[in-house]
mmCIF file of C-alpha atoms in Angstrom:
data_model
loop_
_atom_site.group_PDB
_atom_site.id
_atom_site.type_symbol
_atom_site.label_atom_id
_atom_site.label_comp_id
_atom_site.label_asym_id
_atom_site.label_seq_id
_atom_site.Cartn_x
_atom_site.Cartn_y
_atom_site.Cartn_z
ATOM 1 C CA UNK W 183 -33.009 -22.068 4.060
ATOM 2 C CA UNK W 184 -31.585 -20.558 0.597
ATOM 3 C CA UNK W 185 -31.245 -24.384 -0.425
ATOM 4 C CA UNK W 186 -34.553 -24.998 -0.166
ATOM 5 C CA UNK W 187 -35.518 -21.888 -2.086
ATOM 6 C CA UNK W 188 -33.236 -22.407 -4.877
ATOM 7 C CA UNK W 189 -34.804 -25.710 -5.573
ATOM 8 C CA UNK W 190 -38.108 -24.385 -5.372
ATOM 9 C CA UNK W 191 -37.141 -21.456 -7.771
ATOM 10 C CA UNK W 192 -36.454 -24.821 -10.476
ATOM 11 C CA UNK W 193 -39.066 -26.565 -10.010
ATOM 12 C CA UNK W 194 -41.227 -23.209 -10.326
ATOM 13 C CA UNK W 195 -39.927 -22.735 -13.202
ATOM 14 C CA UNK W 196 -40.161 -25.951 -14.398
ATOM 15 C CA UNK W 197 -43.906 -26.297 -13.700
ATOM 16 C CA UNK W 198 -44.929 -23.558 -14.590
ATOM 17 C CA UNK W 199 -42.975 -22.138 -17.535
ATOM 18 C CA UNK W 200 -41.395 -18.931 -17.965
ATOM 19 C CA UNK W 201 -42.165 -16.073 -14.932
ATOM 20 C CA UNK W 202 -41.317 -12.631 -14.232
ATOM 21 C CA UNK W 203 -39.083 -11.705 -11.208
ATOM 22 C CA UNK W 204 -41.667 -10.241 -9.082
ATOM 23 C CA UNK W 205 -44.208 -13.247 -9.840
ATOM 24 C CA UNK W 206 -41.194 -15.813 -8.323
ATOM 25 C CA UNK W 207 -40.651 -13.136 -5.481
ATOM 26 C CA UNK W 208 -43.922 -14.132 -4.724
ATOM 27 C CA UNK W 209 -44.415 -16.966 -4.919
ATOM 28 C CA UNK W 210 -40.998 -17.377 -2.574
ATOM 29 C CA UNK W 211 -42.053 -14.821 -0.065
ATOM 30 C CA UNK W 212 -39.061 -12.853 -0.752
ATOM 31 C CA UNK W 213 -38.120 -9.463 -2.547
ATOM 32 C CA UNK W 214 -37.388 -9.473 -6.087
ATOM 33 C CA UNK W 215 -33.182 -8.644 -5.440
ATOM 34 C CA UNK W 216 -33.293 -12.080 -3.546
ATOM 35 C CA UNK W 217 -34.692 -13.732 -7.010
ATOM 36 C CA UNK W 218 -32.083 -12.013 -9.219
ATOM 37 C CA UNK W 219 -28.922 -13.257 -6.973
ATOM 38 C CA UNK W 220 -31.367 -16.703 -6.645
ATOM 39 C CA UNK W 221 -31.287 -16.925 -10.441
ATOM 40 C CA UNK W 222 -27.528 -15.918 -10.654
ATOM 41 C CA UNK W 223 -26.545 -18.476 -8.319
ATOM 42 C CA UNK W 224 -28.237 -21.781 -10.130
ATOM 43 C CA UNK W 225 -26.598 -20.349 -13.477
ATOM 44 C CA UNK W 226 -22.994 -20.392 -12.243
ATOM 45 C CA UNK W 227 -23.812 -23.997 -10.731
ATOM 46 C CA UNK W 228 -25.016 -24.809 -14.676
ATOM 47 C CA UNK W 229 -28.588 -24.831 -14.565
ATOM 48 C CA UNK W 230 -29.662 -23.127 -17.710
ATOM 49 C CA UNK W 231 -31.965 -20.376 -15.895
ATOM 50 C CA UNK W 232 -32.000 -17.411 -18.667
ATOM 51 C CA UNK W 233 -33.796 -14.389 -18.955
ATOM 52 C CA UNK W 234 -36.434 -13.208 -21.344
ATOM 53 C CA UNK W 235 -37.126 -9.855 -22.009
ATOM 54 C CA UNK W 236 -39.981 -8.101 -23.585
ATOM 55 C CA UNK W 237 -43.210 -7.195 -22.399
ATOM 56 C CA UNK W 238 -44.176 -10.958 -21.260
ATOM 57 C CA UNK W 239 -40.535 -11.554 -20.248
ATOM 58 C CA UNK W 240 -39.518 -12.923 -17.601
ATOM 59 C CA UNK W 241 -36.811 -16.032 -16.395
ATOM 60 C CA UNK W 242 -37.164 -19.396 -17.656
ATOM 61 C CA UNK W 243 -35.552 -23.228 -17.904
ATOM 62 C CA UNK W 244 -33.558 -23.776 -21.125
ATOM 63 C CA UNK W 245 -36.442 -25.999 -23.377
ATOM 64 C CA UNK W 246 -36.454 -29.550 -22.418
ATOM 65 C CA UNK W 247 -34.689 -29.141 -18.902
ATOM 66 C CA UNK W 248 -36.411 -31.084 -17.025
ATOM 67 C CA UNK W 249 -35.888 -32.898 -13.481
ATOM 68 C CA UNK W 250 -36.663 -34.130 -9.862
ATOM 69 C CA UNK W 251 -35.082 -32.459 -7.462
ATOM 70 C CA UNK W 252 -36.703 -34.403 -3.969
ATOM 71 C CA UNK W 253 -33.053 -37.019 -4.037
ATOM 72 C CA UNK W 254 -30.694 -34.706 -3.434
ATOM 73 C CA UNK W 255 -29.186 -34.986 0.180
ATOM 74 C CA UNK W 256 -28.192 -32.291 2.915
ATOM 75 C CA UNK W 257 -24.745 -32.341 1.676
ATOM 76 C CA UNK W 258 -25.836 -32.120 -2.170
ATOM 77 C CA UNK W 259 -28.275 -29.118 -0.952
ATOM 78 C CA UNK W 260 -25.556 -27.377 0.816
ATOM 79 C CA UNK W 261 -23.237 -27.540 -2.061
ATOM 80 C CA UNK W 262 -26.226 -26.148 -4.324
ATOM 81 C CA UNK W 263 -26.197 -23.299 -2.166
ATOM 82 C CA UNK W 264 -22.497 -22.500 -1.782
ATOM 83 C CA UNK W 265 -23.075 -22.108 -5.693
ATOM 84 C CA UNK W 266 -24.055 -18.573 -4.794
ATOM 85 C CA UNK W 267 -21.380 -17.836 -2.251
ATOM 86 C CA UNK W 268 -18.240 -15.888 -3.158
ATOM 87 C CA UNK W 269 -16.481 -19.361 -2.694
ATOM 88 C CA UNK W 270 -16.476 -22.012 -4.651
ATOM 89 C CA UNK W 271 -17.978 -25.254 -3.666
ATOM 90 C CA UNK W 272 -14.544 -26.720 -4.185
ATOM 91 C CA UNK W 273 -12.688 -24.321 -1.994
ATOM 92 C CA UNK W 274 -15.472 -24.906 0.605
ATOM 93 C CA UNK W 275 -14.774 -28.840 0.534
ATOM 94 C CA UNK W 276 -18.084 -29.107 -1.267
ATOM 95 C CA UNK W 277 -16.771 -30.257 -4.628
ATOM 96 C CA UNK W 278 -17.822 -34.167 -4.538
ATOM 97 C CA UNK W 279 -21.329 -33.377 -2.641
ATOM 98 C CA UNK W 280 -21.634 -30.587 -5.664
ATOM 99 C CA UNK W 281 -20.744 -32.895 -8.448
ATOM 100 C CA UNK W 282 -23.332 -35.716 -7.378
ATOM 101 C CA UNK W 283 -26.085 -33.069 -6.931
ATOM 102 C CA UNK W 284 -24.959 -32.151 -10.425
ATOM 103 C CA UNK W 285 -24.733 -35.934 -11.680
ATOM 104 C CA UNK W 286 -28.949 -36.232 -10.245
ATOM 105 C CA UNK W 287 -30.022 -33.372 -12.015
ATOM 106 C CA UNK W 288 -28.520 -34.761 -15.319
ATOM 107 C CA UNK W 289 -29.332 -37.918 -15.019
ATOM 108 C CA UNK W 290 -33.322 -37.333 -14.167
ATOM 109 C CA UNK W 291 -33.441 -35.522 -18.185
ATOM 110 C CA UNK W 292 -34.654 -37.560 -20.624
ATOM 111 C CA UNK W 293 -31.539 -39.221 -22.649
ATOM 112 C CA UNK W 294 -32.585 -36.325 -25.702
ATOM 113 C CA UNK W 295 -32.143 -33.310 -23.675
ATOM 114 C CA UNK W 296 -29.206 -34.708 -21.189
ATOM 115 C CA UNK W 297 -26.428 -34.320 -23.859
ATOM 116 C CA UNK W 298 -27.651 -30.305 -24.765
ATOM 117 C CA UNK W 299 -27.643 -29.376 -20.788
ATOM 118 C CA UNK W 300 -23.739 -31.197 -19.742
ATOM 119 C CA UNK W 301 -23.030 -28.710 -22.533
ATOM 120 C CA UNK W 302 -24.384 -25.758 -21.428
ATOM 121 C CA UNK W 303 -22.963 -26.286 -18.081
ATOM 122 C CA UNK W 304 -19.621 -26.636 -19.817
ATOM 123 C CA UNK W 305 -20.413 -22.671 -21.023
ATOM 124 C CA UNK W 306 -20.462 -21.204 -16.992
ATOM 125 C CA UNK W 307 -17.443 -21.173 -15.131
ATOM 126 C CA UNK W 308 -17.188 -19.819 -11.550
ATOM 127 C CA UNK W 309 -13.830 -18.706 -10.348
ATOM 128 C CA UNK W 310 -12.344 -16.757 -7.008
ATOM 129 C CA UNK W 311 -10.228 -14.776 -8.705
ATOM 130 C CA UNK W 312 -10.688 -12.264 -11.033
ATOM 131 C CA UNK W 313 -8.838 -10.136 -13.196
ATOM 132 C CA UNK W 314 -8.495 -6.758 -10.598
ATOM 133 C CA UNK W 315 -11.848 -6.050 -9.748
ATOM 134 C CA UNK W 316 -14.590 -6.532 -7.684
ATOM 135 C CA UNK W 317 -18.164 -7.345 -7.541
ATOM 136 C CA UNK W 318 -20.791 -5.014 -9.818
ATOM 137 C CA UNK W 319 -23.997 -5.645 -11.169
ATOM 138 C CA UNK W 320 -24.517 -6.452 -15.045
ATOM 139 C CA UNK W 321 -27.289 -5.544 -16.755
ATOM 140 C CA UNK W 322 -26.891 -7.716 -19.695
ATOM 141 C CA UNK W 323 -25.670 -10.811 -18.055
ATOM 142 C CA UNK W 324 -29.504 -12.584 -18.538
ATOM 143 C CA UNK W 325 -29.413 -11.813 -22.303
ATOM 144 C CA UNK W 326 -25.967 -12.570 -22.948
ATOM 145 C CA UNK W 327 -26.433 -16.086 -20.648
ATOM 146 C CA UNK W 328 -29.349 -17.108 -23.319
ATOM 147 C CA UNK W 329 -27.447 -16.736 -26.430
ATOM 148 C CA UNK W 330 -24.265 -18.240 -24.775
ATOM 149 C CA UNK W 331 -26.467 -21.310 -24.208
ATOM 150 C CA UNK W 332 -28.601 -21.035 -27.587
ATOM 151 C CA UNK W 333 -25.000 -20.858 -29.056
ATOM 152 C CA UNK W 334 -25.772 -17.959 -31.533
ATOM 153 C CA UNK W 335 -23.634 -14.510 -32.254
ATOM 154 C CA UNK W 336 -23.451 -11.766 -30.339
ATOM 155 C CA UNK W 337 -22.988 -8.018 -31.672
ATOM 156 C CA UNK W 338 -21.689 -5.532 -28.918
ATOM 157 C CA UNK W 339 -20.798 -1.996 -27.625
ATOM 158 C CA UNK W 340 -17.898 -2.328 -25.940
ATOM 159 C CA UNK W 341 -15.673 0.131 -24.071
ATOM 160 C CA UNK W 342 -12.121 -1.505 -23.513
ATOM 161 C CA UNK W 343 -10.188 -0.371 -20.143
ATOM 162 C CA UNK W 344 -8.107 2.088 -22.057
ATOM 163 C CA UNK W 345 -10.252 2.886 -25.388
ATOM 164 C CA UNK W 346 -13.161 4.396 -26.854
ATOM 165 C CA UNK W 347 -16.498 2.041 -26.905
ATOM 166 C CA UNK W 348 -17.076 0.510 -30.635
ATOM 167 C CA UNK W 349 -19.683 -2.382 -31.944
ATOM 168 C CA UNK W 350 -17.947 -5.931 -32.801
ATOM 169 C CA UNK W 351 -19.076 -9.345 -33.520
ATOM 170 C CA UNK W 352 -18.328 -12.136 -31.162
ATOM 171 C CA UNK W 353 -18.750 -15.999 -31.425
ATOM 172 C CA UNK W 354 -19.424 -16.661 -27.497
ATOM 173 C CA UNK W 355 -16.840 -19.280 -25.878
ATOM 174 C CA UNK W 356 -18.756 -19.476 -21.937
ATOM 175 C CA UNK W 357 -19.321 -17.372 -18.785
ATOM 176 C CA UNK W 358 -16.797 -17.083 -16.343
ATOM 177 C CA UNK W 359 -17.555 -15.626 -12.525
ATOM 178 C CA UNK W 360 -14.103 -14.636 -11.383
ATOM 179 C CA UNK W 361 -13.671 -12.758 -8.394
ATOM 180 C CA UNK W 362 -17.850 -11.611 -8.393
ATOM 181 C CA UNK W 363 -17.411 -10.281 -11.647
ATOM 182 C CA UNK W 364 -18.938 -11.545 -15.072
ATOM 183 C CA UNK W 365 -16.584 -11.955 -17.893
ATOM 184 C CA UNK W 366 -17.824 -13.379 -21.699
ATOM 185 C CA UNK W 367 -14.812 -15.372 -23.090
ATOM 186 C CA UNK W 368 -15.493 -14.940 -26.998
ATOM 187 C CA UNK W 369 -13.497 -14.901 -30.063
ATOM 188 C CA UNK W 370 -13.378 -11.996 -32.607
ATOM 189 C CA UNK W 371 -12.076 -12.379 -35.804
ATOM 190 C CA UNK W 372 -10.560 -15.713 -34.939
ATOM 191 C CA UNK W 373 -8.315 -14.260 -31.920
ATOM 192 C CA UNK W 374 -9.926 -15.254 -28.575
ATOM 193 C CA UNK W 375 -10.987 -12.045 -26.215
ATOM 194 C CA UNK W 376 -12.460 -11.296 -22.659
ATOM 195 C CA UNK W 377 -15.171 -8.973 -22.072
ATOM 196 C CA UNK W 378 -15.986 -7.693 -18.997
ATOM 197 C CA UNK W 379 -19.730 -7.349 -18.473
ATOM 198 C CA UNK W 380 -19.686 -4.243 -17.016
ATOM 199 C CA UNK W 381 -17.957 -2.504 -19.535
ATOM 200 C CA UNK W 382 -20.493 -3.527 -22.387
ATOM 201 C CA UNK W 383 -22.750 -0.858 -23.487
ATOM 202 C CA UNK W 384 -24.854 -1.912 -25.571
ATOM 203 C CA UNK W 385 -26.320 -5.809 -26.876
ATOM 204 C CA UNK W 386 -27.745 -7.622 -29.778
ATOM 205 C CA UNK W 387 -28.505 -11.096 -30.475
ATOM 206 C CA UNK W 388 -27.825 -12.047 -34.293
ATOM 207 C CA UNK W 389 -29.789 -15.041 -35.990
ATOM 208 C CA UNK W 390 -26.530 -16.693 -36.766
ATOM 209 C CA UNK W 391 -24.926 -19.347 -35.281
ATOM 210 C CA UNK W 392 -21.924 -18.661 -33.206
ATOM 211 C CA UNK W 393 -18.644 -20.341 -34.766
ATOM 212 C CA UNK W 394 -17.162 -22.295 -32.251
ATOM 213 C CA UNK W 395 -15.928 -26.018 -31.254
ATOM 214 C CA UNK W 396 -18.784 -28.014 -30.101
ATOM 215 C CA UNK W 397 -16.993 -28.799 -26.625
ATOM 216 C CA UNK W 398 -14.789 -26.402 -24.777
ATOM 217 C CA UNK W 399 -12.708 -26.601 -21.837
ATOM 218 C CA UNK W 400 -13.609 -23.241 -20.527
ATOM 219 C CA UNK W 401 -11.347 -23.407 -17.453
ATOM 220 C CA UNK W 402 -8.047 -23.975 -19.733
ATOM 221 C CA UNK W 403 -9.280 -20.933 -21.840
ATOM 222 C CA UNK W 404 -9.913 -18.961 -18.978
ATOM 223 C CA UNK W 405 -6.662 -19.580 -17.487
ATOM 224 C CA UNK W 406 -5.006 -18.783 -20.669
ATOM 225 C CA UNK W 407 -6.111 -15.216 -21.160
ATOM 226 C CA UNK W 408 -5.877 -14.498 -17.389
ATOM 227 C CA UNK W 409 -1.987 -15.334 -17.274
ATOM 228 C CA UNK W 410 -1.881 -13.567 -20.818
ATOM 229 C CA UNK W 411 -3.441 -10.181 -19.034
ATOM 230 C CA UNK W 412 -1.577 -10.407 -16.365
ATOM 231 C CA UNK W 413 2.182 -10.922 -18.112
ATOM 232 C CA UNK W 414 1.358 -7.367 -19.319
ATOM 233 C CA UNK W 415 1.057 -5.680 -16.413
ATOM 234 C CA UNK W 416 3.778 -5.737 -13.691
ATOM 235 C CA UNK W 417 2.598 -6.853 -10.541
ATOM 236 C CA UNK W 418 3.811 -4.474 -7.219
ATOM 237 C CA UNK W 419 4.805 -6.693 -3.907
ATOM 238 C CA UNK W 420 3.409 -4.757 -0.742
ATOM 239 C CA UNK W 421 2.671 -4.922 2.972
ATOM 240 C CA UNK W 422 -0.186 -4.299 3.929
ATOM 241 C CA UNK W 423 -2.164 -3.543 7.471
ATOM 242 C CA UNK W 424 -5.372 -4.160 7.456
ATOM 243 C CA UNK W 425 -8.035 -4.552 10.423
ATOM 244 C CA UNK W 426 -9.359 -8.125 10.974
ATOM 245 C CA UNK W 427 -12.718 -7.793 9.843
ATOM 246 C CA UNK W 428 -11.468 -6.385 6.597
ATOM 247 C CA UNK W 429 -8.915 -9.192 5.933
ATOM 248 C CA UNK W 430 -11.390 -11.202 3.684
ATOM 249 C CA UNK W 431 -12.029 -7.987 1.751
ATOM 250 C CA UNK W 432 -8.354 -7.313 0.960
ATOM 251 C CA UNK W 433 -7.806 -10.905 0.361
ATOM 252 C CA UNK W 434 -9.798 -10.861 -2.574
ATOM 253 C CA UNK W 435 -9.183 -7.983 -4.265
ATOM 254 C CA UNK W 436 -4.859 -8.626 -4.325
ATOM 255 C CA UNK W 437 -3.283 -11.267 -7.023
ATOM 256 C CA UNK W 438 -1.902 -13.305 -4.591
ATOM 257 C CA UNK W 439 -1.112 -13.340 -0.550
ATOM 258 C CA UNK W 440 2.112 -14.700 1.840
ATOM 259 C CA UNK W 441 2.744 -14.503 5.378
ATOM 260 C CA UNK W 442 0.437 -12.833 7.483
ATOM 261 C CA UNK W 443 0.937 -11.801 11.224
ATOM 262 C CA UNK W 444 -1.856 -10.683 13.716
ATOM 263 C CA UNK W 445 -1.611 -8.063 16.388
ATOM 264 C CA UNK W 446 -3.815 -6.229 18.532
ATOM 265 C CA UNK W 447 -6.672 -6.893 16.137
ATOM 266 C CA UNK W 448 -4.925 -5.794 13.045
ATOM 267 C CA UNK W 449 -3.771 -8.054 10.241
ATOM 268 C CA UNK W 450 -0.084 -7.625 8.432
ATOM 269 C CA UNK W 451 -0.020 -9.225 4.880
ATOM 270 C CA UNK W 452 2.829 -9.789 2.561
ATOM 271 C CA UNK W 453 0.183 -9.315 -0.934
ATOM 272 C CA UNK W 454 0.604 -8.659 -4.658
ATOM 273 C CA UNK W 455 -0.816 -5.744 -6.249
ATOM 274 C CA UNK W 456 -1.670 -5.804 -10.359
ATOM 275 C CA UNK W 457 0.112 -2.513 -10.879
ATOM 276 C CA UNK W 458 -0.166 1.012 -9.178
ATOM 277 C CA UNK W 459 -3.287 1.634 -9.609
ATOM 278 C CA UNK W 460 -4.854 -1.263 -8.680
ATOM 279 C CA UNK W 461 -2.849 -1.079 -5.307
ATOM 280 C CA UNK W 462 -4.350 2.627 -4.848
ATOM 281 C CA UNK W 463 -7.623 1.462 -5.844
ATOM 282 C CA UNK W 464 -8.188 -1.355 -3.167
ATOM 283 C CA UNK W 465 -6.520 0.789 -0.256
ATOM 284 C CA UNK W 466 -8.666 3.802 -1.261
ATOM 285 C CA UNK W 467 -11.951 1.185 -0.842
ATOM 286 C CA UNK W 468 -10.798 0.255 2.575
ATOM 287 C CA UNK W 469 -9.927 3.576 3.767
ATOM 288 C CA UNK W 470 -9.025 4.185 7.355
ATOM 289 C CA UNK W 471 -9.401 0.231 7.536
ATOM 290 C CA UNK W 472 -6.071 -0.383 6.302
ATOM 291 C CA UNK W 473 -2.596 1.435 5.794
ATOM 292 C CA UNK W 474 0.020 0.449 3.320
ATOM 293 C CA UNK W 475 3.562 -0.066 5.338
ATOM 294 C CA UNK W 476 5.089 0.027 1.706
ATOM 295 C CA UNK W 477 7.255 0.228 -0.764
ATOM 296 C CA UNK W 478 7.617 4.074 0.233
ATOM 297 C CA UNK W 479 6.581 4.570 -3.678
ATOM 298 C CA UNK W 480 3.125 2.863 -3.575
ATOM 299 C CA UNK W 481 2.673 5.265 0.013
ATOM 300 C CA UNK W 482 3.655 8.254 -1.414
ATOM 301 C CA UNK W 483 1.055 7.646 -4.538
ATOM 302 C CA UNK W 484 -1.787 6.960 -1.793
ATOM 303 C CA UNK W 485 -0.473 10.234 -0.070
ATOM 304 C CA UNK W 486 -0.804 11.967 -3.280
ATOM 305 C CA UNK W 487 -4.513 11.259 -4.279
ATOM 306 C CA UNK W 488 -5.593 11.438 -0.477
ATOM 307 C CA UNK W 489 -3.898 15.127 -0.457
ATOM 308 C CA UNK W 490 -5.642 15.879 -4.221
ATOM 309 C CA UNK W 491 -8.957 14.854 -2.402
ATOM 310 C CA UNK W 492 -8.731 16.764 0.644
ATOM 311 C CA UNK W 493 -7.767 20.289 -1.786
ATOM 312 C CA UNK W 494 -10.444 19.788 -3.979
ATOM 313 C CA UNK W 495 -13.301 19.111 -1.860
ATOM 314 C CA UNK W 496 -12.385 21.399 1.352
ATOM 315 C CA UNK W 497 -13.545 24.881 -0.082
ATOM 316 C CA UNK W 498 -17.662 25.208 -0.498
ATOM 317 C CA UNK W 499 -18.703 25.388 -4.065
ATOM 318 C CA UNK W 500 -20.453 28.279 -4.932
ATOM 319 C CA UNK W 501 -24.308 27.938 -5.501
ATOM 320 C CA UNK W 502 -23.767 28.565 -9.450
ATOM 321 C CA UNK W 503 -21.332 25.269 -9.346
ATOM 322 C CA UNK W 504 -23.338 23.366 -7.031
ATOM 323 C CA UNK W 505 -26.704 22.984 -9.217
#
């Protein structure tokens, strides 16, 4: 049971200090992939897991975190694991049984140490929806996760959606989990900014300390550069037919749903689409899975690229193209 493990994982680490990935693989009895989404899933539930790299590297408990796991009930174990699910525990009914298995962890620190972790769990924030996007792997979550907690600057390469990569500064605000994706809320220059993990290039940790309020409330910040984002872009109502088993997969990558209708095993949804090309980009993931009914607009732009696609890749390259 992934509860079980995920308790095991902390008090692993806990006993026995910092350890690599495939020495907690290991020890679990389970591949090293399983550790890394393990280890992702207690940090968006606020246990201050972070990575180490280096030569003797590894993953390890924030300094002083200490606790005793063995009270928590079923329902408090289920809502640890639902901390790794795409949901949230709240929208799986899981938010009380989550916050008690929370309020047992704290309260089994010692009084010195309890204060430093209810603020590092103030720095994570897991969301359902995202900005556009769906889920991708980040290479410099772990590092970017320890100085978030250790509350120091961060100096990044950065490649904005529609501009060339450059170095800045950042004071890190939190984490956010939105939609499977990792965003770092920061500020730069005094004007608050989200960065998309996946789009940093490059990351260094400065021996300074970051410049920012000593309690946030990352959900209000959050919420405020989401609805700033999307007031730029102009969001495109559609319909959408999609097969059944693929509703959950169009569901979360639109803005927003309405009425839905089910026929034949093929769902009809009333959804809202960022802008163009986020509309082309989720019906060109779920290919012959789904069909945009309309507007006649957004079709004729899917009929477009499709048509592009077929052109260029019908005719065999020749062999001095090919290697």
């Amino acid at each position: 049971m992934r509860a079980d493990r995920l308790l095991s994982l902390v008090l692993l680490l806990r006993n026995r200090g910092r350890m690599s990935a495939t020495a907690l693989a290991r020890e679990l009895e389970v591949s090293t992939r399983t550790v890394l989404r393990d280890v992702e899933a207690l940090s968006a539930a606020g246990i201050p897991v972070y990575a180490e790299r280096g030569r003797n590297g590894g993953f390890a408990l924030l300094p002083g975190f200490t606790t005793d796991l063995t009270g928590l009930t079923v329902e408090e174990a289920k809502a640890l694991l639902a901390a790794g699910a795409a949901a949230t525990p709240a929208a799986l009914g899981m938010a009380p049984a989550f916050a008690s298995a929370m309020r047992k962890v704290l309260a089994a620190m010692p009084d010195t140490h309890r204060t430093a972790a209810a603020r590092v769990a103030e720095r994570v924030l897991v969301r359902q929806g995202g900005w556009f996007t769906d889920p991708a792997h980040d290479e410099h979550l772990g590092l970017i996760q320890q100085v978030v907690f250790a509350g120091r600057r961060l100096r990044l390469r950065y490649a904005g959606r529609d501009s060339e990569s450059c170095w800045r500064t950042v004071d890190p605000i939190g984490l956010v989990n939105a939609g499977g994706r990792w965003y770092l809320v920061a500020t730069h220059r005094g004007a608050e900014r989200t960065h998309r993990l996946s789009r940093i290039q490059d990351v260094r940790e400065l021996d300074e300390p970051a410049r920012r309020a000593p309690v946030v409330d990352l959900a209000g910040v959050w919420d405020r550069r989401r609805s700033a984002f999307r007031a730029l872009h102009e969001s495109v109502a559609a319909t959408v037919r999609v097969r059944a088993e693929r509703r959950d997969d169009l569901v979360g990558s639109v803005l927003s749903t309405a009425s839905e209708t089910q026929a034949d095993g093929w769902i009809t949804l009333e959804v809202e689409f960022g802008d163009a090309a986020h509309a082309g980009g989720v019906l060109w993931m779920l290919g012959d899975d789904a069909e945009l009914l309309g507007p006649e607009k957004l079709r004729e732009g899917i009929r477009l690229r499709a048509s592009g696609m077929v052109e260029r890749h019908q005719a065999v390259r020749p062999a001095s193209e090919s290697g």
